[in-house]
Short mmCIF file of C-alpha atoms in Angstrom, two decimals:
data_model
loop_
_atom_site.label_atom_id
_atom_site.label_comp_id
_atom_site.label_asym_id
_atom_site.label_seq_id
_atom_site.Cartn_x
_atom_site.Cartn_y
_atom_site.Cartn_z
CA MET T 1 -38.85 44.93 -129.73
CA HIS T 2 -35.22 44.98 -129.10
CA ARG T 3 -34.03 43.72 -126.42
CA ALA T 4 -30.91 41.81 -126.48
CA LEU T 5 -29.27 45.04 -127.49
CA LYS T 6 -31.10 47.28 -125.08
CA ARG T 7 -28.37 48.12 -122.65
CA ARG T 8 -29.53 51.65 -122.39
CA THR T 9 -27.01 53.32 -120.11
CA THR T 10 -23.96 52.13 -121.93
CA LEU T 11 -25.38 52.89 -125.35
CA VAL T 12 -26.70 56.29 -124.37
CA VAL T 13 -23.30 57.36 -123.18
CA GLY T 14 -21.77 56.11 -126.44
CA VAL T 15 -24.38 57.89 -128.48
CA ALA T 16 -24.04 61.07 -126.51
CA VAL T 17 -20.28 61.08 -126.96
CA ALA T 18 -20.58 60.27 -130.67
CA LEU T 19 -23.18 62.96 -131.26
CA THR T 20 -21.09 65.52 -129.42
CA ILE T 21 -18.10 64.69 -131.59
CA MET T 22 -20.23 64.68 -134.75
CA SER T 23 -21.86 67.98 -133.91
CA ALA T 24 -18.59 69.60 -133.12
CA CYS T 25 -16.55 68.32 -136.08
CA THR T 26 -19.01 67.83 -138.87
CA PRO T 27 -21.63 70.56 -139.32
CA ALA T 28 -24.81 69.35 -141.06
CA GLU T 29 -24.88 70.08 -144.77
CA ALA T 30 -27.75 71.95 -146.40
CA PRO T 31 -30.48 69.59 -147.51
CA GLU T 32 -30.61 68.59 -151.17
CA PRO T 33 -33.75 69.46 -153.12
CA ILE T 34 -36.07 66.45 -153.31
CA ALA T 35 -37.51 64.96 -156.47
CA THR T 36 -40.90 65.86 -157.95
CA PRO T 37 -43.99 63.76 -156.99
CA GLY T 38 -44.29 60.34 -158.56
CA VAL T 39 -40.58 59.71 -159.03
CA GLU T 40 -39.75 55.99 -159.10
CA PRO T 41 -37.05 55.09 -156.56
CA THR T 42 -34.00 53.31 -158.00
CA GLY T 43 -30.51 52.36 -156.99
CA THR T 44 -29.03 50.96 -153.77
CA VAL T 45 -30.34 51.60 -150.29
CA GLU T 46 -28.85 50.28 -147.05
CA LEU T 47 -30.90 49.59 -143.91
CA TRP T 48 -29.42 48.99 -140.44
CA HIS T 49 -31.57 47.72 -137.60
CA PHE T 50 -31.11 46.15 -134.18
CA PHE T 51 -33.39 43.15 -134.47
CA THR T 52 -32.10 39.64 -134.12
CA ASP T 53 -33.43 36.08 -134.39
CA ARG T 54 -37.26 35.81 -134.45
CA GLU T 55 -37.81 39.56 -134.77
CA ALA T 56 -35.21 39.96 -137.54
CA LYS T 57 -36.91 37.20 -139.58
CA ALA T 58 -40.27 38.91 -139.25
CA LEU T 59 -38.75 42.09 -140.57
CA ASP T 60 -37.06 40.28 -143.40
CA ASP T 61 -40.37 38.77 -144.48
CA THR T 62 -41.86 42.24 -144.80
CA LEU T 63 -38.79 43.68 -146.57
CA ALA T 64 -39.16 40.96 -149.22
CA LYS T 65 -42.46 42.66 -150.18
CA PHE T 66 -40.66 46.01 -150.52
CA LYS T 67 -38.15 44.38 -152.90
CA ALA T 68 -41.00 42.97 -154.95
CA ARG T 69 -42.72 46.40 -155.05
CA TYR T 70 -39.57 48.29 -156.07
CA PRO T 71 -37.56 45.99 -158.38
CA LYS T 72 -35.26 48.83 -159.40
CA VAL T 73 -34.11 49.27 -155.76
CA THR T 74 -31.34 47.07 -154.39
CA LEU T 75 -31.90 46.73 -150.66
CA THR T 76 -29.07 45.78 -148.37
CA VAL T 77 -29.96 44.96 -144.76
CA LYS T 78 -27.65 44.71 -141.73
CA GLY T 79 -29.18 43.47 -138.47
CA GLY T 80 -27.88 43.63 -134.93
CA GLN T 81 -26.74 47.26 -135.26
CA ASP T 82 -27.14 49.40 -132.11
CA ASP T 83 -27.54 53.18 -131.88
CA ALA T 84 -23.88 53.73 -131.00
CA LYS T 85 -22.69 52.02 -134.20
CA VAL T 86 -25.19 53.97 -136.29
CA THR T 87 -24.27 57.29 -134.74
CA THR T 88 -20.52 56.67 -135.07
CA ALA T 89 -20.93 55.61 -138.69
CA ILE T 90 -22.97 58.74 -139.52
CA GLY T 91 -20.31 60.89 -137.89
CA ALA T 92 -17.63 59.19 -139.97
CA GLY T 93 -19.63 59.60 -143.18
CA THR T 94 -20.16 55.87 -143.54
CA GLY T 95 -23.63 55.56 -142.08
CA PRO T 96 -26.52 53.65 -143.60
CA ASP T 97 -29.20 55.35 -145.71
CA VAL T 98 -31.86 54.25 -143.21
CA ALA T 99 -31.60 53.15 -139.64
CA ILE T 100 -34.08 51.81 -137.07
CA SER T 101 -33.47 52.72 -133.44
CA TYR T 102 -35.02 51.08 -130.37
CA SER T 103 -34.84 54.33 -128.40
CA THR T 104 -37.15 57.31 -128.76
CA ASP T 105 -34.71 59.08 -126.44
CA ILE T 106 -32.31 59.76 -129.31
CA VAL T 107 -34.79 61.63 -131.46
CA GLY T 108 -34.19 65.04 -129.89
CA LYS T 109 -30.41 64.71 -130.32
CA PHE T 110 -30.63 63.25 -133.82
CA CYS T 111 -32.95 66.02 -134.93
CA ALA T 112 -30.93 68.77 -133.24
CA ALA T 113 -27.57 67.49 -134.45
CA GLY T 114 -28.86 66.72 -137.96
CA ALA T 115 -27.86 63.07 -137.78
CA TRP T 116 -31.22 62.29 -139.40
CA VAL T 117 -32.68 64.60 -142.05
CA ASP T 118 -35.98 66.45 -141.80
CA LEU T 119 -38.66 64.31 -143.42
CA ASN T 120 -41.20 67.10 -143.70
CA PRO T 121 -40.42 67.89 -147.43
CA TYR T 122 -41.15 64.19 -148.35
CA LEU T 123 -44.22 64.06 -146.13
CA GLN T 124 -45.65 67.21 -147.68
CA ARG T 125 -44.77 66.23 -151.26
CA ASP T 126 -46.41 62.81 -150.82
CA ARG T 127 -49.29 64.24 -148.81
CA VAL T 128 -48.83 61.81 -145.88
CA ASP T 129 -51.57 62.39 -143.31
CA LEU T 130 -49.77 62.53 -140.00
CA THR T 131 -53.04 62.62 -138.09
CA ALA T 132 -53.32 58.91 -138.95
CA ILE T 133 -50.59 58.40 -136.33
CA PRO T 134 -51.72 58.62 -132.68
CA GLU T 135 -50.56 61.80 -130.99
CA VAL T 136 -48.30 59.98 -128.50
CA ALA T 137 -46.28 58.46 -131.38
CA ARG T 138 -46.16 61.74 -133.25
CA SER T 139 -44.80 63.45 -130.15
CA TYR T 140 -41.71 61.26 -129.75
CA THR T 141 -40.72 61.35 -133.41
CA GLU T 142 -40.21 65.08 -133.86
CA PHE T 143 -38.36 67.83 -132.04
CA ARG T 144 -38.96 71.58 -132.20
CA GLY T 145 -41.04 71.15 -135.37
CA LYS T 146 -38.47 69.04 -137.16
CA ARG T 147 -39.71 65.54 -138.02
CA CYS T 148 -36.57 63.56 -138.44
CA ALA T 149 -38.16 60.22 -137.55
CA MET T 150 -41.27 58.14 -138.15
CA PRO T 151 -42.62 55.57 -135.68
CA PHE T 152 -41.80 51.97 -136.50
CA LEU T 153 -44.21 50.10 -134.25
CA ALA T 154 -44.72 51.07 -130.62
CA ASP T 155 -44.28 49.56 -127.20
CA ALA T 156 -46.75 49.79 -124.34
CA TYR T 157 -45.49 48.96 -120.81
CA GLY T 158 -47.90 47.29 -118.41
CA PHE T 159 -47.91 44.88 -115.50
CA TYR T 160 -47.30 41.11 -115.47
CA PHE T 161 -48.34 38.73 -112.70
CA ASN T 162 -47.93 34.97 -112.17
CA LYS T 163 -51.43 33.46 -111.97
CA ALA T 164 -50.32 30.29 -110.14
CA MET T 165 -48.65 32.35 -107.40
CA PHE T 166 -51.64 34.55 -107.12
CA ALA T 167 -53.93 31.58 -106.71
CA GLU T 168 -51.61 30.10 -104.08
CA ALA T 169 -51.80 33.33 -102.14
CA GLY T 170 -55.58 33.72 -102.52
CA LEU T 171 -55.20 36.77 -104.83
CA THR T 172 -57.63 37.05 -107.78
CA GLU T 173 -56.61 40.08 -109.77
CA ALA T 174 -53.71 42.44 -110.42
CA PRO T 175 -53.12 45.37 -108.09
CA LYS T 176 -54.76 48.58 -109.21
CA THR T 177 -52.98 50.93 -106.83
CA LEU T 178 -49.44 51.24 -105.50
CA ALA T 179 -50.78 50.56 -102.03
CA GLU T 180 -52.21 47.25 -103.27
CA LEU T 181 -48.97 46.46 -105.06
CA SER T 182 -47.05 46.81 -101.83
CA ASP T 183 -49.51 44.60 -99.89
CA MET T 184 -49.42 41.91 -102.56
CA ALA T 185 -45.66 42.09 -102.91
CA LYS T 186 -45.32 41.39 -99.20
CA LYS T 187 -47.83 38.56 -99.37
CA LEU T 188 -46.11 36.90 -102.31
CA THR T 189 -42.54 37.20 -101.00
CA LYS T 190 -40.82 34.17 -99.56
CA ARG T 191 -37.77 34.34 -97.30
CA LYS T 192 -35.44 32.01 -95.55
CA ALA T 193 -35.28 32.04 -91.75
CA ASP T 194 -32.31 34.48 -91.91
CA GLY T 195 -34.31 36.85 -94.04
CA THR T 196 -32.64 36.00 -97.35
CA ILE T 197 -35.12 36.52 -100.15
CA GLU T 198 -36.09 33.35 -101.99
CA ARG T 199 -38.83 34.85 -104.09
CA ALA T 200 -39.78 38.53 -104.39
CA GLY T 201 -43.43 39.45 -104.83
CA PHE T 202 -42.21 42.53 -106.63
CA LEU T 203 -38.59 43.75 -106.96
CA PRO T 204 -38.81 47.51 -106.61
CA LEU T 205 -35.18 48.55 -107.30
CA PHE T 206 -34.53 50.99 -110.09
CA GLY T 207 -32.02 49.48 -112.45
CA PHE T 208 -33.58 46.03 -112.30
CA TYR T 209 -34.73 44.85 -115.78
CA GLU T 210 -37.40 47.38 -116.93
CA ASN T 211 -37.59 49.25 -113.61
CA SER T 212 -36.66 52.76 -114.80
CA PRO T 213 -38.09 56.12 -113.73
CA SER T 214 -39.45 56.59 -117.26
CA HIS T 215 -41.45 53.38 -117.04
CA PHE T 216 -42.68 54.14 -113.48
CA ALA T 217 -43.59 57.81 -114.09
CA PRO T 218 -47.08 57.09 -115.47
CA MET T 219 -47.98 55.37 -112.18
CA ALA T 220 -48.22 58.81 -110.63
CA GLY T 221 -48.51 61.02 -113.71
CA ALA T 222 -45.02 62.44 -112.94
CA LYS T 223 -43.85 65.18 -115.27
CA TRP T 224 -40.36 65.40 -116.88
CA LEU T 225 -40.10 68.75 -118.64
CA ASN T 226 -41.84 72.12 -118.58
CA ALA T 227 -43.21 73.73 -121.71
CA ASP T 228 -39.97 75.72 -122.10
CA GLY T 229 -37.90 72.50 -122.05
CA THR T 230 -36.51 72.92 -118.54
CA SER T 231 -36.73 70.26 -115.85
CA ALA T 232 -40.07 69.82 -114.04
CA ILE T 233 -38.88 66.99 -111.82
CA GLY T 234 -38.06 68.80 -108.61
CA ALA T 235 -41.29 70.84 -108.46
CA ASP T 236 -43.62 68.00 -109.30
CA PRO T 237 -45.22 66.46 -106.17
CA ALA T 238 -46.01 63.30 -108.17
CA TRP T 239 -42.26 62.38 -108.26
CA ARG T 240 -41.99 62.79 -104.48
CA ALA T 241 -45.04 60.57 -103.90
CA LEU T 242 -43.86 57.90 -106.32
CA LEU T 243 -40.32 57.77 -104.98
CA THR T 244 -41.45 57.79 -101.37
CA TRP T 245 -43.61 54.75 -102.13
CA GLN T 246 -40.73 52.98 -103.87
CA LYS T 247 -38.26 53.65 -101.03
CA LYS T 248 -40.66 52.44 -98.45
CA LEU T 249 -41.04 49.10 -100.27
CA VAL T 250 -37.28 48.87 -100.70
CA ASP T 251 -36.84 49.36 -96.98
CA TRP T 252 -39.36 46.67 -96.16
CA TYR T 253 -37.25 44.17 -98.08
CA GLY T 254 -33.95 45.64 -96.95
CA TYR T 255 -31.74 47.20 -99.65
CA ASP T 256 -28.78 44.94 -99.11
CA LYS T 257 -31.05 41.84 -99.22
CA LEU T 258 -32.62 43.06 -102.45
CA GLU T 259 -29.22 43.65 -104.08
CA LYS T 260 -28.05 40.22 -103.08
CA PHE T 261 -31.26 38.72 -104.53
CA ARG T 262 -30.96 40.70 -107.68
CA ALA T 263 -27.42 39.52 -108.23
CA SER T 264 -28.66 35.91 -108.19
CA LEU T 265 -31.17 36.46 -111.01
CA GLY T 266 -30.74 35.52 -114.74
CA ASP T 267 -30.30 37.81 -117.69
CA GLU T 268 -33.46 39.69 -118.61
CA TRP T 269 -33.38 38.67 -122.31
CA SER T 270 -32.65 34.99 -121.71
CA ALA T 271 -34.77 32.01 -120.71
CA ASP T 272 -33.39 32.60 -117.20
CA ASN T 273 -35.43 35.81 -116.80
CA ALA T 274 -36.57 36.00 -113.17
CA PHE T 275 -40.28 36.14 -114.10
CA HIS T 276 -39.84 33.13 -116.36
CA LYS T 277 -38.15 31.23 -113.60
CA GLY T 278 -40.72 32.16 -110.87
CA LYS T 279 -38.21 34.18 -108.84
CA ILE T 280 -40.51 37.22 -108.93
CA ALA T 281 -44.28 37.14 -108.95
CA MET T 282 -44.95 40.52 -110.54
CA ALA T 283 -43.09 42.77 -112.92
CA VAL T 284 -43.27 45.89 -115.08
CA ASP T 285 -42.58 44.97 -118.74
CA GLY T 286 -43.49 45.69 -122.29
CA GLU T 287 -45.94 43.92 -124.55
CA TRP T 288 -43.06 42.02 -126.19
CA ARG T 289 -42.57 39.95 -122.99
CA MET T 290 -45.63 37.85 -124.01
CA ALA T 291 -43.75 36.64 -127.15
CA PHE T 292 -40.70 35.87 -125.02
CA LEU T 293 -42.75 33.91 -122.57
CA LYS T 294 -44.42 31.97 -125.31
CA ASP T 295 -41.03 31.16 -126.84
CA GLN T 296 -38.91 30.66 -123.70
CA ALA T 297 -41.31 29.72 -120.87
CA PRO T 298 -44.60 28.48 -122.31
CA GLU T 299 -45.48 26.73 -119.02
CA VAL T 300 -45.78 30.02 -117.12
CA GLN T 301 -49.43 31.06 -116.69
CA PHE T 302 -49.44 34.85 -116.51
CA GLY T 303 -51.84 37.71 -116.49
CA VAL T 304 -51.38 41.30 -117.74
CA ALA T 305 -52.86 44.57 -116.61
CA PRO T 306 -52.28 48.33 -116.73
CA LEU T 307 -49.66 49.69 -114.26
CA PRO T 308 -50.76 50.03 -110.64
CA VAL T 309 -51.21 53.73 -109.96
CA LEU T 310 -51.02 56.28 -107.19
CA ASP T 311 -54.71 56.96 -107.29
CA ALA T 312 -57.74 56.35 -109.47
CA SER T 313 -57.19 59.44 -111.55
CA HIS T 314 -54.24 57.67 -113.30
CA ALA T 315 -56.14 54.36 -113.92
CA GLY T 316 -55.27 52.49 -117.09
CA ALA T 317 -51.92 54.07 -117.50
CA GLY T 318 -48.76 52.66 -118.89
CA TYR T 319 -45.50 53.88 -120.47
CA ILE T 320 -45.45 54.35 -124.25
CA SER T 321 -42.34 54.18 -126.35
CA GLY T 322 -41.35 52.58 -129.60
CA ASN T 323 -38.86 52.10 -132.40
CA VAL T 324 -38.04 55.06 -134.64
CA ILE T 325 -36.70 55.13 -138.19
CA GLY T 326 -34.98 57.88 -140.09
CA VAL T 327 -32.82 58.84 -143.04
CA SER T 328 -29.12 59.48 -142.26
CA ARG T 329 -27.71 62.81 -143.35
CA THR T 330 -25.00 60.82 -145.07
CA ALA T 331 -27.57 58.84 -147.12
CA ARG T 332 -26.35 58.22 -150.64
CA ASN T 333 -29.88 57.54 -151.96
CA PRO T 334 -32.34 59.54 -149.89
CA GLU T 335 -35.21 59.13 -152.34
CA ALA T 336 -35.11 55.28 -152.10
CA ALA T 337 -34.52 55.67 -148.31
CA TRP T 338 -37.71 57.62 -147.98
CA ALA T 339 -39.58 55.12 -150.13
CA LEU T 340 -38.53 52.40 -147.70
CA ILE T 341 -39.61 54.38 -144.67
CA LYS T 342 -42.93 55.31 -146.25
CA PHE T 343 -43.53 51.65 -147.05
CA LEU T 344 -42.75 50.52 -143.47
CA THR T 345 -44.53 53.24 -141.54
CA THR T 346 -47.62 54.42 -143.50
CA GLU T 347 -48.99 51.37 -145.24
CA THR T 348 -51.62 49.57 -143.26
CA ASP T 349 -50.94 46.03 -144.52
CA THR T 350 -47.21 46.46 -143.89
CA ILE T 351 -47.69 47.73 -140.37
CA VAL T 352 -50.14 45.00 -139.47
CA GLU T 353 -47.81 42.33 -140.80
CA LEU T 354 -44.90 43.71 -138.78
CA SER T 355 -47.03 43.96 -135.67
CA ASN T 356 -48.23 40.39 -136.00
CA GLY T 357 -44.68 39.16 -136.58
CA ILE T 358 -42.72 41.16 -134.03
CA ARG T 359 -45.65 41.50 -131.58
CA ASN T 360 -45.40 45.27 -131.04
CA VAL T 361 -48.20 47.80 -131.13
CA PRO T 362 -49.15 49.30 -134.55
CA THR T 363 -48.69 53.05 -134.94
CA THR T 364 -51.52 54.13 -137.24
CA THR T 365 -55.20 54.20 -136.42
CA ALA T 366 -56.00 52.15 -139.55
CA ALA T 367 -53.59 49.43 -138.54
CA LEU T 368 -54.84 49.43 -134.94
CA ALA T 369 -58.38 48.84 -136.28
CA SER T 370 -57.45 46.34 -138.95
CA PRO T 371 -59.31 42.98 -138.82
CA GLN T 372 -56.04 41.40 -139.92
CA LEU T 373 -54.32 42.43 -136.69
CA HIS T 374 -53.87 39.43 -134.34
CA VAL T 375 -55.48 40.49 -131.08
CA ASP T 376 -56.05 38.18 -128.12
CA PRO T 377 -57.34 39.37 -124.69
CA ALA T 378 -53.75 39.89 -123.36
CA PHE T 379 -52.60 41.90 -126.37
CA GLN T 380 -55.78 43.95 -126.11
CA VAL T 381 -54.68 45.08 -122.65
CA PHE T 382 -51.59 46.70 -124.25
CA LEU T 383 -53.61 48.24 -127.06
CA ASP T 384 -55.87 49.76 -124.37
CA ILE T 385 -52.77 51.08 -122.50
CA PHE T 386 -51.53 52.60 -125.77
CA ALA T 387 -54.84 54.39 -126.23
CA ASN T 388 -55.33 55.42 -122.61
CA PRO T 389 -54.98 59.24 -122.05
CA ASN T 390 -53.24 58.56 -118.71
CA SER T 391 -50.42 56.79 -120.42
CA GLY T 392 -47.30 58.81 -121.03
CA THR T 393 -43.96 58.93 -122.82
CA THR T 394 -40.69 60.75 -122.34
CA PRO T 395 -40.49 63.95 -124.25
CA PRO T 396 -37.67 64.59 -126.81
CA SER T 397 -34.94 66.91 -125.61
CA ALA T 398 -31.78 68.44 -127.06
CA ILE T 399 -29.90 66.52 -124.34
CA GLY T 400 -31.54 63.25 -125.38
CA PRO T 401 -32.15 61.10 -122.37
CA GLY T 402 -29.76 63.23 -120.26
CA TYR T 403 -32.63 64.35 -117.93
CA GLN T 404 -33.63 60.69 -117.33
CA ASP T 405 -30.03 59.60 -116.72
CA THR T 406 -29.52 62.46 -114.23
CA LEU T 407 -32.56 61.44 -112.24
CA SER T 408 -31.52 57.77 -112.42
CA GLU T 409 -28.12 58.64 -111.00
CA PHE T 410 -29.83 60.24 -107.98
CA LEU T 411 -32.22 57.35 -107.57
CA MET T 412 -29.38 54.90 -107.19
CA ALA T 413 -28.26 56.86 -104.15
CA TRP T 414 -31.85 57.44 -102.95
CA GLN T 415 -32.82 53.78 -102.87
CA SER T 416 -29.58 52.69 -101.28
CA GLY T 417 -30.11 55.26 -98.46
CA SER T 418 -26.81 57.12 -99.12
CA LYS T 419 -28.86 60.21 -99.96
CA LYS T 420 -31.90 60.75 -97.71
CA ASP T 421 -33.21 64.23 -98.57
CA LEU T 422 -35.55 63.59 -101.44
CA ALA T 423 -36.59 67.22 -102.04
CA ALA T 424 -32.99 68.46 -102.08
CA GLY T 425 -31.94 65.61 -104.31
CA LEU T 426 -34.65 66.33 -106.85
CA ALA T 427 -33.88 70.06 -106.76
CA ASP T 428 -30.23 69.21 -107.56
CA VAL T 429 -31.44 67.08 -110.47
CA ASP T 430 -33.23 70.17 -111.83
CA THR T 431 -30.17 72.29 -111.50
CA ARG T 432 -27.97 69.81 -113.34
CA VAL T 433 -30.49 69.08 -116.08
CA ASN T 434 -31.10 72.74 -116.70
CA LYS T 435 -27.36 73.38 -117.09
CA MET T 436 -27.14 70.58 -119.63
CA ILE T 437 -30.12 72.01 -121.57
CA GLU T 438 -28.58 75.50 -121.49
CA LEU T 439 -25.28 74.21 -122.86
CA ALA T 440 -27.11 72.21 -125.59
CA GLY T 441 -28.89 75.33 -126.79
#
């Protein structure tokens, strides 16, 4: 999914600011009564999404079928729109009827602030069976009982390794544990005589490409929030074990040497991606990387696997996320907007076509089992990760991704060595997150 636009930190700040302004200045209006069952959608509906290039074309092909199904609806589509633009437009009263976001992290805020309307009345009227959607995808598309989003394909994060480099080093399979990952990373790393890194077996720095605490958390089963919504980070021993492992590997490389090496690497979303170029031998990444490799670096022979884990009890795990789609509270034609969302997220043939075109994971059990779904052994690895009970996602919160950003801020200091007391740092993260949650209400 996504990707060229996925500059999370910058966008999250923009979204957070925009939502704060929107919440403070423009209270949500009471929902309009919805039409009776069987109403035919008509009129104009506008869809904004973030896809570009190959992925945008795949979406356009599917939208052509919606236009054919509903000839009385005039659909306008604007691609390349990020979350900050959508949020700002909704706040200004000029937002689209429907928007697709690449971040499940915004669902809590969008639901709480009313940026997207509650879809439950439409779901109940049209008797949509939500149990057809796997629990993990249901969990990141609602907040406090308000379903303001539906899943628009999912992402499963796993582990990539370069087969040629593995063969050269005498390695035959991907690491299953974090201890094995460290050993293989050291074996696959090449340095100059002065210690400068020429090739990293695995680049362990947070902030590098897809190396985020959310993507690493399933490696140890680390917990984000308690049942009451407060931070669970500081009290969870899994975080301490995971971060201790990460820092030990950073120190083996040398933090300054890693930063210098990272600065020399190409952009993640370009053909100069470090895994494409053979500058790193192993990486954490989403299922969409396979399509990028096929398109940008077809000569690279790679393997995929679930994430290496702290111990066998977490085997098969990966991080689950996805795109989400909702109706803006400023929608001028909510009935046609819902018809579009229903078409894109509940109809098996549509979901399968989108999955085959964009190469993301389907989000209904029927689509996952469809014989029309293009599944090769590598894609099956990510389908298995998606279905594995050890896989995890990041829970919606009224502070959006604020709890993740607060931890990430500490981790920058932790991995550099400027903050050395892990327990105290994580306890401070708890304190700051809980204050944010208290203020958000």
